Coordinates of N, CA and C in Angstrom, one line a residue:
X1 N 16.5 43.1 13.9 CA 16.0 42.9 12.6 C 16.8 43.7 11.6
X2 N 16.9 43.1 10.8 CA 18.1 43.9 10.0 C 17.3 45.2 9.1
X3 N 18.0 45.8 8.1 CA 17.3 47.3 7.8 C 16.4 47.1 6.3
X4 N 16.4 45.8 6.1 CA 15.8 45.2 4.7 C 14.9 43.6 5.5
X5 N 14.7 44.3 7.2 CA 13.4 43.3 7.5 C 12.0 43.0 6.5
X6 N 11.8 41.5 6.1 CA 11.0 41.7 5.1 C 9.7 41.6 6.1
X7 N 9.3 42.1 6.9 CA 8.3 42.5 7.6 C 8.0 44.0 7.7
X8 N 9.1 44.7 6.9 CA 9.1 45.8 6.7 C 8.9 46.3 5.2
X9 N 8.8 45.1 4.0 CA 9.0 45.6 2.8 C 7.7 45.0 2.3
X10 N 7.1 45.9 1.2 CA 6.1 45.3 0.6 C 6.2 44.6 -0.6
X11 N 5.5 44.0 -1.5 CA 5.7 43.6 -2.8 C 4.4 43.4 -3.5
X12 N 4.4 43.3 -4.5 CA 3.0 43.6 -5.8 C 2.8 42.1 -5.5
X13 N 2.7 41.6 -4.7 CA 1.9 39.8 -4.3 C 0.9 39.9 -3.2
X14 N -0.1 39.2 -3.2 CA -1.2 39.0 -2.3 C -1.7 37.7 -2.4
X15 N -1.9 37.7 -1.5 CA -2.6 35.9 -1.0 C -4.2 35.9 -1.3
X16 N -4.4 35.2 -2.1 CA -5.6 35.2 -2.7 C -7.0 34.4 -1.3
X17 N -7.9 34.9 -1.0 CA -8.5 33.9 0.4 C -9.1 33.0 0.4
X18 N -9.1 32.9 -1.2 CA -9.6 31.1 -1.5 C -8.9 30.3 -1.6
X19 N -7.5 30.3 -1.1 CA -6.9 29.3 -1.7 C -6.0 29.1 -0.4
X20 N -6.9 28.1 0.1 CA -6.3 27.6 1.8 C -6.3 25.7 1.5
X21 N -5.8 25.4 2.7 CA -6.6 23.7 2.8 C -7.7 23.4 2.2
X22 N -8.5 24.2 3.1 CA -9.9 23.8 2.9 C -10.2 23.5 1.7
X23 N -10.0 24.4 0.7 CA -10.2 24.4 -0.6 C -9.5 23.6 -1.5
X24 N -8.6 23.4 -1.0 CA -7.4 22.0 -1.8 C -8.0 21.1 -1.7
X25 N -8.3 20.1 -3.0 CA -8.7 18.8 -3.1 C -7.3 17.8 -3.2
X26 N -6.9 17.6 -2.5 CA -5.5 16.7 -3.0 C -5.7 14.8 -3.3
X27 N -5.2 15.1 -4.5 CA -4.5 14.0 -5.1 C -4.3 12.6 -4.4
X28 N -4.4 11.8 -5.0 CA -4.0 10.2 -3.8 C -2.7 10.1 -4.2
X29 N -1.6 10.1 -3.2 CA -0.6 9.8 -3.3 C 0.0 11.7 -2.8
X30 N -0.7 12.5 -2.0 CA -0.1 13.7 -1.5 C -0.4 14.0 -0.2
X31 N -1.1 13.0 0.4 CA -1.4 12.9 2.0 C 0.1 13.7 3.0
X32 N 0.8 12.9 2.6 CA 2.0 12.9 3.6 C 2.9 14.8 3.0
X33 N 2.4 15.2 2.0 CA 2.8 16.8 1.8 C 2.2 17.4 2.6
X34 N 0.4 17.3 2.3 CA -0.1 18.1 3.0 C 0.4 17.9 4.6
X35 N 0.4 17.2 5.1 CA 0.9 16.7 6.3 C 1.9 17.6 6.3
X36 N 3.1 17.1 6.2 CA 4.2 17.9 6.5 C 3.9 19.7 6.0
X37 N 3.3 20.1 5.3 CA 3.0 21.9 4.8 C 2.3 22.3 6.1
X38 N 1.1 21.4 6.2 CA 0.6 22.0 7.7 C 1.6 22.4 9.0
X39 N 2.4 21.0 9.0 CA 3.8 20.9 10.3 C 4.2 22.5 10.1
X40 N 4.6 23.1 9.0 CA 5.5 23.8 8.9 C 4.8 25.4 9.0
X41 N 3.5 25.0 8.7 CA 2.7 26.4 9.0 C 2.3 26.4 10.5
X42 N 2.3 25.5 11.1 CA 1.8 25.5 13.0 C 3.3 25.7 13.6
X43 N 4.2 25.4 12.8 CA 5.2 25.5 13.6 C 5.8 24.0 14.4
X44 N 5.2 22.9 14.4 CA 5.7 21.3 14.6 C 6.4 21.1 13.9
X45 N 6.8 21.4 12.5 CA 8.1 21.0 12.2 C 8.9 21.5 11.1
X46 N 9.8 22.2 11.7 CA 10.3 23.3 10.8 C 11.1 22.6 10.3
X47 N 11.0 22.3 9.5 CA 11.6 22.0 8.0 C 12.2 22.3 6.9
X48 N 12.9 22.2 5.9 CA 12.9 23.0 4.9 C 12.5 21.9 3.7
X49 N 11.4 22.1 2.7 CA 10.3 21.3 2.1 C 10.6 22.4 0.8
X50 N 10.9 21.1 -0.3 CA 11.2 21.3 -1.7 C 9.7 20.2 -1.9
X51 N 9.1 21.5 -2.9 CA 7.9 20.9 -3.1 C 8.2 20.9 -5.1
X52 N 8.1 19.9 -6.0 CA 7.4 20.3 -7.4 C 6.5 19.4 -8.3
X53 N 6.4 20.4 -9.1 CA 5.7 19.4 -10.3 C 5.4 20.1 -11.1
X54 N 4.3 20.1 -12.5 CA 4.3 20.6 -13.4 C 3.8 22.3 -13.2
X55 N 4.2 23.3 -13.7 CA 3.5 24.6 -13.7 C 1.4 23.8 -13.9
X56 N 1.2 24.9 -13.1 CA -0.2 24.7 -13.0 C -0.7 23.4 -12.4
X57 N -0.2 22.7 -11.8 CA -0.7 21.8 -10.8 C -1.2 22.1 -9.2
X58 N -0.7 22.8 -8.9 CA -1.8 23.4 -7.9 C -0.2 23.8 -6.9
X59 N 0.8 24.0 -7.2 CA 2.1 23.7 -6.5 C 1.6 25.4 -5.6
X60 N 1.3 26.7 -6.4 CA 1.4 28.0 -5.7 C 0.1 27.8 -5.0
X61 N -1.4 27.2 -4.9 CA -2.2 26.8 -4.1 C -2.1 26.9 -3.0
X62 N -1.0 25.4 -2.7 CA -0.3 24.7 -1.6 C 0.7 26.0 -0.7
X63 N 1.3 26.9 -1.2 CA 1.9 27.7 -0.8 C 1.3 28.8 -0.7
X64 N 0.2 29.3 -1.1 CA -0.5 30.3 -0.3 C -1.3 29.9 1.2
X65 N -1.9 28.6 1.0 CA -2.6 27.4 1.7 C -1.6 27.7 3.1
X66 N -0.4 27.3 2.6 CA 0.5 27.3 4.0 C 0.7 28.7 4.8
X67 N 0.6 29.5 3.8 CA 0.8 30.5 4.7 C -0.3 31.2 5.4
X68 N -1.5 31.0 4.5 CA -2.8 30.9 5.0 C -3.0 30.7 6.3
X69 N -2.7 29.4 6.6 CA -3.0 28.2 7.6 C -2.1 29.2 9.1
X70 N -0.8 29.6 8.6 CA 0.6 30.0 9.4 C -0.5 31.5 10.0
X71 N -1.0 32.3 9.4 CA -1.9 33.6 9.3 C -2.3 32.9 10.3
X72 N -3.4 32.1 10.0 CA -4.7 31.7 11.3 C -4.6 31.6 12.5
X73 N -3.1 31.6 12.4 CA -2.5 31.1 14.0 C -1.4 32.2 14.5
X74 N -1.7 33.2 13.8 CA -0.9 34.5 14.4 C 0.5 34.2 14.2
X75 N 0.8 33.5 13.1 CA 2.4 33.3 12.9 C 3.4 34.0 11.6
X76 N 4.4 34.6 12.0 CA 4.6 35.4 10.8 C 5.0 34.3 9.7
X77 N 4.4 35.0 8.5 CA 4.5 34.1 7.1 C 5.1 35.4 5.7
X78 N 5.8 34.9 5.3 CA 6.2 35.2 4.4 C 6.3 34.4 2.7
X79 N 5.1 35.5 1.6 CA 5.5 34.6 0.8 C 5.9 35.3 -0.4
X80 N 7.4 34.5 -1.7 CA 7.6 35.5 -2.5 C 7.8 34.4 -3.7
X81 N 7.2 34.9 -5.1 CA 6.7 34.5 -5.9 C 8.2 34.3 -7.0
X82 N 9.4 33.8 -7.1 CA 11.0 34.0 -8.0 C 10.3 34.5 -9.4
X83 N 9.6 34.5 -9.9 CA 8.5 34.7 -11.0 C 8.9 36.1 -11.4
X84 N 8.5 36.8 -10.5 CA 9.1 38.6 -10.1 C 10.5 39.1 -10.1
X85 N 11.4 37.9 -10.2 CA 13.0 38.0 -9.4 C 13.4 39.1 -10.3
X86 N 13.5 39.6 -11.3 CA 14.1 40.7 -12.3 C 12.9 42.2 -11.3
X87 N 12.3 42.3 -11.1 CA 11.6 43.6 -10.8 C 12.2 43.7 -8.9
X88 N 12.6 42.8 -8.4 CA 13.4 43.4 -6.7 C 14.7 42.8 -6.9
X89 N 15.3 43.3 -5.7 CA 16.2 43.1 -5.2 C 16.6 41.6 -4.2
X90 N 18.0 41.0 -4.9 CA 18.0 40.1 -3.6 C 18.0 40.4 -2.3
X91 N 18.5 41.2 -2.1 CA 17.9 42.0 -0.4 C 16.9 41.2 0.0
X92 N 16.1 41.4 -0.6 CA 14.5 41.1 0.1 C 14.9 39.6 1.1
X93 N 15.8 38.6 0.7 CA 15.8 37.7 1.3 C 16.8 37.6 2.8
X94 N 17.4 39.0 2.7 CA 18.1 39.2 4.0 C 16.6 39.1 5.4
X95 N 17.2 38.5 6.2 CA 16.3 38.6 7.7 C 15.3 38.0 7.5
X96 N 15.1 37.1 6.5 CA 13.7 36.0 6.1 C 13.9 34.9 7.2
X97 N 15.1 34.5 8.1 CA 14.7 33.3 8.6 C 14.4 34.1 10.3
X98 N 14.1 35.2 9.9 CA 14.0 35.7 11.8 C 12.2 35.8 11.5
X99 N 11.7 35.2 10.5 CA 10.6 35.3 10.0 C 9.8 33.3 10.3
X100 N 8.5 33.1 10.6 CA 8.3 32.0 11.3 C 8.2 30.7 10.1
X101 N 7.8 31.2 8.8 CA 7.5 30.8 7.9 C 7.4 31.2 6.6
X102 N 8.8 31.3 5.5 CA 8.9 31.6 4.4 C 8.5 30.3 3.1
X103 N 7.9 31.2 2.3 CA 7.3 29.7 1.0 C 8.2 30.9 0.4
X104 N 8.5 30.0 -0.5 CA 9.0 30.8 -2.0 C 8.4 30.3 -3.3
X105 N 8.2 30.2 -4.0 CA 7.2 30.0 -5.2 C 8.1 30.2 -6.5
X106 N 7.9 28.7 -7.6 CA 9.0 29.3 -8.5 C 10.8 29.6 -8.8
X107 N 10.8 28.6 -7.6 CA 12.3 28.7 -6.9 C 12.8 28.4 -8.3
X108 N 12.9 28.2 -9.0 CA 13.6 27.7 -10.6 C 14.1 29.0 -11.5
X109 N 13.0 29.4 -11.2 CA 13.4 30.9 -12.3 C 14.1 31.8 -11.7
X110 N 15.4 31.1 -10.6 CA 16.2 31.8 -10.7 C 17.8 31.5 -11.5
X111 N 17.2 29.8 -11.4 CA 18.4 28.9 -12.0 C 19.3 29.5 -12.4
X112 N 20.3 29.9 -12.8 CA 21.6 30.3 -13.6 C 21.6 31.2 -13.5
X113 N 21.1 32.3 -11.9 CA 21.4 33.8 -12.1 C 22.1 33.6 -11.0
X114 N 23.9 34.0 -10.7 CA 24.5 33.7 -9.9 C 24.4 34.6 -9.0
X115 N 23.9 35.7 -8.7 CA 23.5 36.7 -7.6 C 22.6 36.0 -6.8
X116 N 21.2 35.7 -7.1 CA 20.4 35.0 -7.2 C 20.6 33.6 -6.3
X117 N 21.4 33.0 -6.9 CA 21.8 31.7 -6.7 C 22.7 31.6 -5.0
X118 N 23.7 32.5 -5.2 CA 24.2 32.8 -4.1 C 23.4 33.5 -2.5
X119 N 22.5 34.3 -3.1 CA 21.7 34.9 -1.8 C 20.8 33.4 -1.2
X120 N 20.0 32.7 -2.4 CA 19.3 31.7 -1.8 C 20.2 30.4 -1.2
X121 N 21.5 30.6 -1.6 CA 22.5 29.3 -0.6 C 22.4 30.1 0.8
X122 N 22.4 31.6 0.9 CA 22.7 32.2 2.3 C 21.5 32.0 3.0
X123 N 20.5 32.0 2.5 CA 19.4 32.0 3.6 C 19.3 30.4 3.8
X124 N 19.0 29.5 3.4 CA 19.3 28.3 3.2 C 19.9 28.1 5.0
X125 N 21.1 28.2 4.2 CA 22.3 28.2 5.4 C 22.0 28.9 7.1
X126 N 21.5 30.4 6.9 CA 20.7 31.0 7.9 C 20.0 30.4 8.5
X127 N 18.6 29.7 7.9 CA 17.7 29.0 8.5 C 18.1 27.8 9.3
X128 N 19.2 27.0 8.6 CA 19.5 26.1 9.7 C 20.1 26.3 11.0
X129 N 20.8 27.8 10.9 CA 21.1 27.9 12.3 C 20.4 28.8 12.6
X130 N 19.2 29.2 12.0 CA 18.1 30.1 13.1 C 17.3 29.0 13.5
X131 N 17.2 27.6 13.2 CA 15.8 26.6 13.3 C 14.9 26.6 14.3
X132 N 14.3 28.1 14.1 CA 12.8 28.2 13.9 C 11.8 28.9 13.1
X133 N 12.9 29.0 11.7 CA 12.0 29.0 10.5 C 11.6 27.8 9.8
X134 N 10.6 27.9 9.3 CA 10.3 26.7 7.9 C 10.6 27.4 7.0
X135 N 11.3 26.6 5.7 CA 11.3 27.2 4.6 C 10.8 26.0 3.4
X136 N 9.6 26.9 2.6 CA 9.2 26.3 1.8 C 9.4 26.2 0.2
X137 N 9.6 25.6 -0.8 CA 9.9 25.8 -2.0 C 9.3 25.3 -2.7
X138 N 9.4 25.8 -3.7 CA 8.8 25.3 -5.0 C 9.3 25.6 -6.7
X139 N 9.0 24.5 -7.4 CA 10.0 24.6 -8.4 C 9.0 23.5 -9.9
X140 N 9.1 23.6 -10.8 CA 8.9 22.7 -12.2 C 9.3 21.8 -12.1
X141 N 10.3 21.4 -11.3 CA 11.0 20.0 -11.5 C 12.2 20.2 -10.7
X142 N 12.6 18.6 -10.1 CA 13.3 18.7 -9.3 C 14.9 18.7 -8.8
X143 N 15.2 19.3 -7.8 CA 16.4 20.0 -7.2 C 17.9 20.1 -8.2
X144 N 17.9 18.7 -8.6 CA 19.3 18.5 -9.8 C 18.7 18.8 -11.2
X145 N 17.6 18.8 -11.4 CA 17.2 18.8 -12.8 C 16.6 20.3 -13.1
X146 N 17.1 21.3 -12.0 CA 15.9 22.6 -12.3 C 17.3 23.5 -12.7
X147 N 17.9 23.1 -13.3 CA 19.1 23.5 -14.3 C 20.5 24.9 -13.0
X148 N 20.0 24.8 -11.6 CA 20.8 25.4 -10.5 C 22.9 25.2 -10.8
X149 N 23.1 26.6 -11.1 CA 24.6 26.5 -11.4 C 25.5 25.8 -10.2
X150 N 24.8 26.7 -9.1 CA 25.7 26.1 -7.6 C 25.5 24.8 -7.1
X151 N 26.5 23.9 -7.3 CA 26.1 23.3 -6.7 C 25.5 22.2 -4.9
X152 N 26.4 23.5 -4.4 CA 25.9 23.7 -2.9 C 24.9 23.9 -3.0
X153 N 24.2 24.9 -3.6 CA 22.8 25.0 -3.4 C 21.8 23.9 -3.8
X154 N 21.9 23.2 -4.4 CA 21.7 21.9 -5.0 C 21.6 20.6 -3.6
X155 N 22.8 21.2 -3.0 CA 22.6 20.3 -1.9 C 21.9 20.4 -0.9
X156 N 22.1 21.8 -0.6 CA 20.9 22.5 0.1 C 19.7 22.3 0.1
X157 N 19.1 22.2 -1.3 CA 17.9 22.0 -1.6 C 17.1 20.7 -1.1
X158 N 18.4 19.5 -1.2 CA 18.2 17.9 -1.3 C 18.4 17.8 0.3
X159 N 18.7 18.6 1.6 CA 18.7 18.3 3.1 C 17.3 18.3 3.7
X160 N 16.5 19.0 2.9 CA 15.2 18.7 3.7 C 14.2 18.1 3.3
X161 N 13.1 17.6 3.0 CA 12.0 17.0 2.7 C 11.8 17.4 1.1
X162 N 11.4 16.2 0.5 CA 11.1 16.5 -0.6 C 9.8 15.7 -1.5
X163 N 9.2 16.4 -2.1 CA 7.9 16.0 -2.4 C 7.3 16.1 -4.3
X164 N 7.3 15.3 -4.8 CA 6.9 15.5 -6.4 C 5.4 15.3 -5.9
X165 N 4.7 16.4 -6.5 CA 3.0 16.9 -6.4 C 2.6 15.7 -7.8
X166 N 1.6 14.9 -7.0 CA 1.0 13.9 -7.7 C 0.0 14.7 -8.8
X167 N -0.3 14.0 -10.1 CA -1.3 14.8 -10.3 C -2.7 13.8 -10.2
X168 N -3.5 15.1 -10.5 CA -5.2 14.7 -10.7 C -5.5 14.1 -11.3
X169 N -6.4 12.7 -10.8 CA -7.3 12.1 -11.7 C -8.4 12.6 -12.9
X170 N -8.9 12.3 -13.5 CA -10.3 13.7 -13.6 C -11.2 13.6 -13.1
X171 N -11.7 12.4 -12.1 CA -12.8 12.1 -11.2 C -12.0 13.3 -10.4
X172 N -10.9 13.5 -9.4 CA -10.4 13.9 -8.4 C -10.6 15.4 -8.9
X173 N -10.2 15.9 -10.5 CA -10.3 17.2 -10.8 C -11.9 17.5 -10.6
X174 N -12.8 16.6 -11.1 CA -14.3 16.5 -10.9 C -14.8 17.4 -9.7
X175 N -14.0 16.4 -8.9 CA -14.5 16.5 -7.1 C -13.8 18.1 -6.9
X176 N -12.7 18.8 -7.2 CA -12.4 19.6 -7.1 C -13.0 20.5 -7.2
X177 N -13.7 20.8 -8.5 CA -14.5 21.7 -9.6 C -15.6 22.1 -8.5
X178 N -16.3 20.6 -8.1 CA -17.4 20.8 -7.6 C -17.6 21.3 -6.2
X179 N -16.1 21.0 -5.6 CA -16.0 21.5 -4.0 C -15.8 23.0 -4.5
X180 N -14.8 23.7 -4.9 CA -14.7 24.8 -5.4 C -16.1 25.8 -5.2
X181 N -17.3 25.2 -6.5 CA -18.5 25.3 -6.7 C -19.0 25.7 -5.3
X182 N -19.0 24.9 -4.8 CA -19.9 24.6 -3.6 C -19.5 26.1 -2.5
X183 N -18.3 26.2 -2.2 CA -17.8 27.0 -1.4 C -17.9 28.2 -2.1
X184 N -18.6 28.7 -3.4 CA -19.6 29.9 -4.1 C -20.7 29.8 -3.6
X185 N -21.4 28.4 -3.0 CA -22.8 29.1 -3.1 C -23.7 28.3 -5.1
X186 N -22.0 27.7 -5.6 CA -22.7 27.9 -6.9 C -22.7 25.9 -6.6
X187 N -24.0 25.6 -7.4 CA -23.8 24.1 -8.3 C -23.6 24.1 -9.3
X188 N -22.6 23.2 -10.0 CA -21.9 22.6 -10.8 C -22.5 21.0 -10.8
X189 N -23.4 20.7 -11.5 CA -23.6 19.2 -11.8 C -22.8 18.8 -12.7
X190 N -23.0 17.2 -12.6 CA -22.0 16.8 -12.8 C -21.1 16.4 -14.2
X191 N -22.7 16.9 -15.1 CA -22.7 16.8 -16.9 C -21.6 18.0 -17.1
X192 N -21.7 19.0 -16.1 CA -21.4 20.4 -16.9 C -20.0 20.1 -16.3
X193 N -19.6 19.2 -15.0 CA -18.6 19.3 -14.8 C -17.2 18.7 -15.7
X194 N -17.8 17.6 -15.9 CA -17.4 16.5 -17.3 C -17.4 17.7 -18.7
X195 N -18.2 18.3 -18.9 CA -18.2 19.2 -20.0 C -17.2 20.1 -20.0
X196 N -16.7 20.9 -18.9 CA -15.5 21.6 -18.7 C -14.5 21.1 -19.1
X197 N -14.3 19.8 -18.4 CA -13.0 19.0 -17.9 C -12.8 18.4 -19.7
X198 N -13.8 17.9 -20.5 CA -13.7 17.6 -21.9 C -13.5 18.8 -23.1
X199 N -13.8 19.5 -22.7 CA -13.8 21.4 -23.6 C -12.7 22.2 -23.0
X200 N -12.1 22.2 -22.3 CA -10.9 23.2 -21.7 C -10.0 22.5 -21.5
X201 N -8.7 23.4 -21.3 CA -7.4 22.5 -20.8 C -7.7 22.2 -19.6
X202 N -6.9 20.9 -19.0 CA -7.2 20.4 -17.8 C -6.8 20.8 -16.8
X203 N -5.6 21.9 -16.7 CA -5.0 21.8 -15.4 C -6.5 22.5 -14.4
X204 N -5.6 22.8 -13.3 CA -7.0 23.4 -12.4 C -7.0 24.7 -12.3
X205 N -5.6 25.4 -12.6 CA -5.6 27.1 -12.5 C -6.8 27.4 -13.9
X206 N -6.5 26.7 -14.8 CA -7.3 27.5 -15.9 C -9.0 27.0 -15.4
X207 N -9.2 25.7 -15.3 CA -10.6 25.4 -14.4 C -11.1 25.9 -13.9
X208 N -10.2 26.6 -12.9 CA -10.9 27.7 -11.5 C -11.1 28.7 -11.8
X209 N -10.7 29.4 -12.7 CA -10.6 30.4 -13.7 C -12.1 30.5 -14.5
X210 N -12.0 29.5 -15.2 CA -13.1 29.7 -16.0 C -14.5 29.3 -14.9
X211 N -14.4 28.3 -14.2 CA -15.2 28.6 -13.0 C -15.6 29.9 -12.2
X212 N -14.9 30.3 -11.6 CA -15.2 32.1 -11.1 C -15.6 32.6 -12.2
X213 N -15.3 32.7 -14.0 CA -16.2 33.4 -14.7 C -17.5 32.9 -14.8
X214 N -18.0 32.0 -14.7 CA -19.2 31.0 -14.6 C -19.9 31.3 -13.7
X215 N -19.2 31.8 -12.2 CA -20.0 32.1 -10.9 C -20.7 33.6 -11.6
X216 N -19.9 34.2 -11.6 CA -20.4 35.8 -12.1 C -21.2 36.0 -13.3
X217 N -21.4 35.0 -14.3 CA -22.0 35.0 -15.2 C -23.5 34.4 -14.7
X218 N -23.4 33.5 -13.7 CA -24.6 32.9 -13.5 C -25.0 34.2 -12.6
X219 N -24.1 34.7 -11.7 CA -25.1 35.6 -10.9 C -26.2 37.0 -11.8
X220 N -25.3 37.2 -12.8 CA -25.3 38.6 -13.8 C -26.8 38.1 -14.7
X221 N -26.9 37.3 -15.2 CA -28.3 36.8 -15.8 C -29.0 36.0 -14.8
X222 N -28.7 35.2 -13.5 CA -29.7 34.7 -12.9 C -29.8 33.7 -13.5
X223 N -29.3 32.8 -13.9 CA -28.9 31.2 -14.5 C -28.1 30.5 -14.1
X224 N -28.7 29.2 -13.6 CA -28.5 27.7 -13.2 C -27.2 27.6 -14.5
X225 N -26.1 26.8 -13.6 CA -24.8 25.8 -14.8 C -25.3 25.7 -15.6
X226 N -26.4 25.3 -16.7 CA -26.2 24.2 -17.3 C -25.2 23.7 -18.6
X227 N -25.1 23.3 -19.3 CA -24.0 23.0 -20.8 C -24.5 24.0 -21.8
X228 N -26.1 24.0 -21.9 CA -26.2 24.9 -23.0 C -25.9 26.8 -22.4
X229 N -25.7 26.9 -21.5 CA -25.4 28.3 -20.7 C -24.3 28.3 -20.7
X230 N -23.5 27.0 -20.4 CA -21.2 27.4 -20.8 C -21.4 27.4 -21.9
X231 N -22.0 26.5 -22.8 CA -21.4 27.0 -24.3 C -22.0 28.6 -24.8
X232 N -22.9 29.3 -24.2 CA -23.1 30.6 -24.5 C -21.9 31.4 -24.3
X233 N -21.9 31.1 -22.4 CA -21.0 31.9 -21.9 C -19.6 32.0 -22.3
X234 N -19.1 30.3 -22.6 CA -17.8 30.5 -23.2 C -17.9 30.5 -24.9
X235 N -18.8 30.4 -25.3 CA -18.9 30.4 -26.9 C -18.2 29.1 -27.5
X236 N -18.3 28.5 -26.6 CA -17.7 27.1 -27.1 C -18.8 26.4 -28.7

């Protein structure tokens, strides 16, 4: 293992424990992602999986989920968020494919940093001839369009599996809200659910958000969801 093993380095990121499968409501038309993210967290099929779609669609979810999943089964997982790329070092990506399962998160926001650009063509390249990592990605938009100077890396991106994250109905964000709910312990009926989804922005990071405030609010006074208790609690 080399001297910048990232099984040896830490980083200001942590895997949140709600945010596995289980907890994912997916989308009609994302069957065959989840499918293949699972493959790549058991180890059936190592892949390298360019996943995107809009910020806040559930794209970092899916990538904690995977590594989640990779955890459960005693497999090493590595995940690093490009979001952060100005505060480390590209180092960190040296000896990532002696690793069983890397996600990266935000693969975009390195776009046009040619240090950057260049380390992720090396690992890239590594993994194919270490193949028995997965490598996972994620990005705002996809492979030619996420503004990438290199364009080997470009091609790199486009050799393995690739997936545009469908979005949410609002019945499907509905069902989400209220699975969410449920795995608190909390109900969410279905007026208050509609009432969120009609009063807030829609994506689901801000949803789940204002949901977990909701759980703690109801626990803190001892109050049932109902519409006239969010409009207290969020002053709507």
């Amino acid at each position: 293992m080399s001297p910048h093993s990232p099984l040896q380095l830490s980083l200001p990121v942590y895997l949140p424990d709600d945010e596995t499968f289980n907890s994912y409501y997916p989308a009609a038309g994302n069957d065959e992602l989840i499918q293949s993210l699972r493959g790549c967290a058991e180890g059936s099929a190592n892949n390298a999986v360019y996943l995107w779609g809009p910020v806040k669609s559930g794209r970092t979810h899916l990538m904690h989920a995977t590594c989640a999943r990779a955890n459960e089964l005693n497999r090493n997982s590595f995940y690093l968020p490009l979001g952060i790329h100005a505060s480390i070092s590209t180092e960190l990506l040296e000896g990532l494919e002696q690793v069983d399962l890397v996600c990266i998160d935000d693969i975009d926001a390195i776009a046009g940093h040619p240090l950057w650009e260049e380390a992720l063509f090396d690992l890239y390249n590594r993994v194919a001839e270490q193949k028995s990592c997965a490598l996972v990605v994620s990005a705002s938009a996809s492979a030619s369009e996420s503004g990438f100077a290199l364009p080997d890396l470009v091609s790199r991106m486009q050799w393995g599996l690739t997936y545009q994250l469908q979005p949410m109905a609002d019945e499907e964000k509905l069902a989400a809200l209220q699975r969410r709910a449920a795995m608190r312990g909390l109900q969410l009926p279905e007026d208050v659910g509609r009432f969120l989804l009609n009063r807030l922005a829609r994506d689901l990071r801000t949803l789940f958000d204002v949901l977990d405030r909701l759980d703690k609010a109801s626990l803190v006074h001892q109050r049932k969801l109902t519409i006239p208790f969010v409009k207290e609690m969020l002053r709507l």
